[in-house]
Coordinates of C-alpha atoms in Angstrom, one line a residue:
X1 CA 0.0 0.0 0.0
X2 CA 2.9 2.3 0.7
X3 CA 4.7 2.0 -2.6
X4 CA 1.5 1.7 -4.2
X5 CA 0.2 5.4 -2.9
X6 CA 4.0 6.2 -3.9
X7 CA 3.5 5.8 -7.6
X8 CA 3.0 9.4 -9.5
X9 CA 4.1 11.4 -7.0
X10 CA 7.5 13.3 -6.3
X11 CA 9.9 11.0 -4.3
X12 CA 12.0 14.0 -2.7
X13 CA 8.7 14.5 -0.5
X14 CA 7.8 10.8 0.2
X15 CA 8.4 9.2 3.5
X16 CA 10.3 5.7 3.5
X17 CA 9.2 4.0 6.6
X18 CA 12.3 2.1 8.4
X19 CA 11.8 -1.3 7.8
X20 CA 12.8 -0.5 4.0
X21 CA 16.2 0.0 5.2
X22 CA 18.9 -2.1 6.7
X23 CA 21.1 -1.3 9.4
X24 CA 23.9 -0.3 7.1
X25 CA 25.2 3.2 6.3
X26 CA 25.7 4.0 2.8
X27 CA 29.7 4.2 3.7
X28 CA 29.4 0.1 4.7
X29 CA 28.0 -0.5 1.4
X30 CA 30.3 0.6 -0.9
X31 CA 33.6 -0.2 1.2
X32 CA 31.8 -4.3 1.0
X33 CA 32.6 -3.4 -2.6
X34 CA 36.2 -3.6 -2.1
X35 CA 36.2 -6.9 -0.1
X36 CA 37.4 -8.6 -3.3
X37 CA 40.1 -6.0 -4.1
X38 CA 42.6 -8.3 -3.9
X39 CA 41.7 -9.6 -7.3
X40 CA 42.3 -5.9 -8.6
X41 CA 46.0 -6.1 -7.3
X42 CA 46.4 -9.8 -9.1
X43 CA 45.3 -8.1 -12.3
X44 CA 47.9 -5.3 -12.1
X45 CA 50.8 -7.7 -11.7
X46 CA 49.4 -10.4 -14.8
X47 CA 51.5 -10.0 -17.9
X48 CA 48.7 -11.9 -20.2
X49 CA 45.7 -9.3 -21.1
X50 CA 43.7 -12.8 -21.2
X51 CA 44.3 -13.7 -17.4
X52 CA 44.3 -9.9 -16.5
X53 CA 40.7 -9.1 -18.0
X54 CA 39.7 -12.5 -16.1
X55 CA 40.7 -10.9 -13.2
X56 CA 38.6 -7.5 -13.4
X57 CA 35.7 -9.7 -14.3
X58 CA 35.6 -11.6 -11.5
X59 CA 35.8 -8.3 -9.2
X60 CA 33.2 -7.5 -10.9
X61 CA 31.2 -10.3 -10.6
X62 CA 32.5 -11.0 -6.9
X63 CA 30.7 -7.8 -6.0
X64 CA 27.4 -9.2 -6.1
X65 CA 28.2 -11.7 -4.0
X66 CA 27.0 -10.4 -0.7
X67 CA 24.0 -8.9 -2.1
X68 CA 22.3 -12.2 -3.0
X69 CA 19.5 -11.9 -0.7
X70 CA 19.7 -7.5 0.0
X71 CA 16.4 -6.1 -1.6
X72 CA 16.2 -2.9 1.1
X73 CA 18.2 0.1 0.8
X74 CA 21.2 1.4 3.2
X75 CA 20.7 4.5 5.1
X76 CA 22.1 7.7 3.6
X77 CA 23.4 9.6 6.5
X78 CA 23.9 12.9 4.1
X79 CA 19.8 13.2 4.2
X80 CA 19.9 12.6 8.1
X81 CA 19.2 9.0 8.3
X82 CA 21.1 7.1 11.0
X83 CA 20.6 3.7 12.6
X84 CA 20.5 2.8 16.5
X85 CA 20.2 -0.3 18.1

């Protein structure tokens, strides 16, 4: 019903309630990004472009790995959104 009422109007001015967002900060999010950097670092030292673009691929792939089952958003502390236990 929430998203629902949602649908036509301006999205600056709608209120997400709190259950559509997990207990991570926006920060959290996209430093789990660069959980797989190590494959990044591999890349740089490869001498065969083959092996090397192998590499970036799966960094990019690996990046999706921990949002398998993540359908809510993060809170974004920049619009005043924080998260206590």
């Amino acid at each position: 019903k929430i998203l629902k009422d949602a649908i036509g109007k301006d999205l600056s001015r709608f209120c997400v309630p709190v259950y559509f967002n997990e207990p991570l900060s926006m920060l959290q999010k996209v430093c789990e990004m660069m959980r797989y950097d190590f494959l990044l670092e591999k890349a740089a030292n490869e001498e065969d472009t083959l092996i090397r673009l192998i590499y970036v691929a799966a960094f990019t792939v690996a990046q999706y790995a921990g949002t398998q089952f993540r359908c809510t958003k993060p809170f974004n502390p920049l619009l005043g959104e924080t998260f206590e236990y």
